[in-house]
Amino acid sequence: MAKVLKDLGIDVTVGGFLGKDNQDGFQQLFSELGIANRFQVVQGRTRINVKLTEKRWRSDRFQLLRL
């Protein structure tokens, strides 16, 4: 949602909790997109959700957890 708003020319800030162990990719993406980030970095990893869509636009959601 933040990316869509930014693409529409609206300044946005994202926030929440971000796992220290895999924060770099998230931080880099926010920077590249010009999205202000106010995440609190905490111990552990941030869960990553992946959504696969086929040609008929049906989709499946997967949650990737690394424990």
Tab-separated table of C-alpha atoms in Angstrom:
chain	number	residue	atom	x	y	z
A	1	MET	CA	0.000	0.000	0.000
A	2	ALA	CA	2.814	2.422	0.840
A	3	LYS	CA	4.392	1.897	-2.594
A	4	VAL	CA	1.102	2.590	-4.371
A	5	LEU	CA	0.589	5.798	-2.391
A	6	LYS	CA	4.184	6.868	-3.076
A	7	ASP	CA	3.696	6.136	-6.796
A	8	LEU	CA	0.658	8.440	-6.667
A	9	GLY	CA	2.864	11.232	-5.286
A	10	ILE	CA	1.793	10.973	-1.653
A	11	ASP	CA	4.516	11.089	1.007
A	12	VAL	CA	4.221	8.059	3.275
A	13	THR	CA	5.988	6.645	6.303
A	14	VAL	CA	5.976	2.949	7.189
A	15	GLY	CA	6.480	1.570	10.668
A	16	GLY	CA	6.189	-1.414	12.934
A	17	PHE	CA	8.677	-4.044	14.028
A	18	LEU	CA	11.504	-5.280	11.811
A	19	GLY	CA	13.635	-8.317	12.631
A	20	LYS	CA	17.333	-7.509	13.010
A	21	ASP	CA	18.510	-10.709	11.287
A	22	ASN	CA	17.044	-9.873	7.871
A	23	GLN	CA	16.405	-6.122	7.963
A	24	ASP	CA	18.883	-5.141	5.233
A	25	GLY	CA	16.680	-6.056	2.267
A	26	PHE	CA	13.728	-4.192	3.728
A	27	GLN	CA	15.816	-1.111	4.558
A	28	GLN	CA	17.283	-1.080	1.045
A	29	LEU	CA	13.853	-1.383	-0.579
A	30	PHE	CA	12.416	1.499	1.470
A	31	SER	CA	15.409	3.628	0.522
A	32	GLU	CA	15.151	2.791	-3.197
A	33	LEU	CA	11.420	3.584	-3.194
A	34	GLY	CA	11.897	6.828	-1.254
A	35	ILE	CA	9.621	5.644	1.553
A	36	ALA	CA	10.339	6.982	5.041
A	37	ASN	CA	10.794	4.171	7.544
A	38	ARG	CA	10.215	4.336	11.283
A	39	PHE	CA	10.510	0.637	12.078
A	40	GLN	CA	11.664	-0.474	15.503
A	41	VAL	CA	14.377	-3.111	15.011
A	42	VAL	CA	13.934	-6.155	17.265
A	43	GLN	CA	15.748	-9.465	17.736
A	44	GLY	CA	14.956	-12.239	15.249
A	45	ARG	CA	13.753	-12.341	11.664
A	46	THR	CA	10.868	-10.641	9.904
A	47	ARG	CA	8.346	-13.031	8.353
A	48	ILE	CA	8.156	-12.804	4.570
A	49	ASN	CA	4.873	-13.461	2.742
A	50	VAL	CA	4.976	-14.599	-0.880
A	51	LYS	CA	1.978	-14.547	-3.203
A	52	LEU	CA	2.110	-16.585	-6.421
A	53	THR	CA	-0.296	-15.702	-9.220
A	54	GLU	CA	-0.934	-17.741	-12.338
A	55	LYS	CA	-2.149	-16.562	-15.745
A	56	ARG	CA	-5.813	-16.850	-14.727
A	57	TRP	CA	-5.107	-14.573	-11.750
A	58	ARG	CA	-5.826	-17.243	-9.180
A	59	SER	CA	-3.376	-17.002	-6.340
A	60	ASP	CA	-1.979	-18.880	-3.389
A	61	ARG	CA	-0.399	-17.251	-0.366
A	62	PHE	CA	2.593	-18.665	1.414
A	63	GLN	CA	4.139	-17.540	4.658
A	64	LEU	CA	7.832	-18.219	4.888
A	65	LEU	CA	9.022	-18.688	8.422
A	66	ARG	CA	12.545	-19.519	9.394
A	67	LEU	CA	12.707	-20.694	12.968
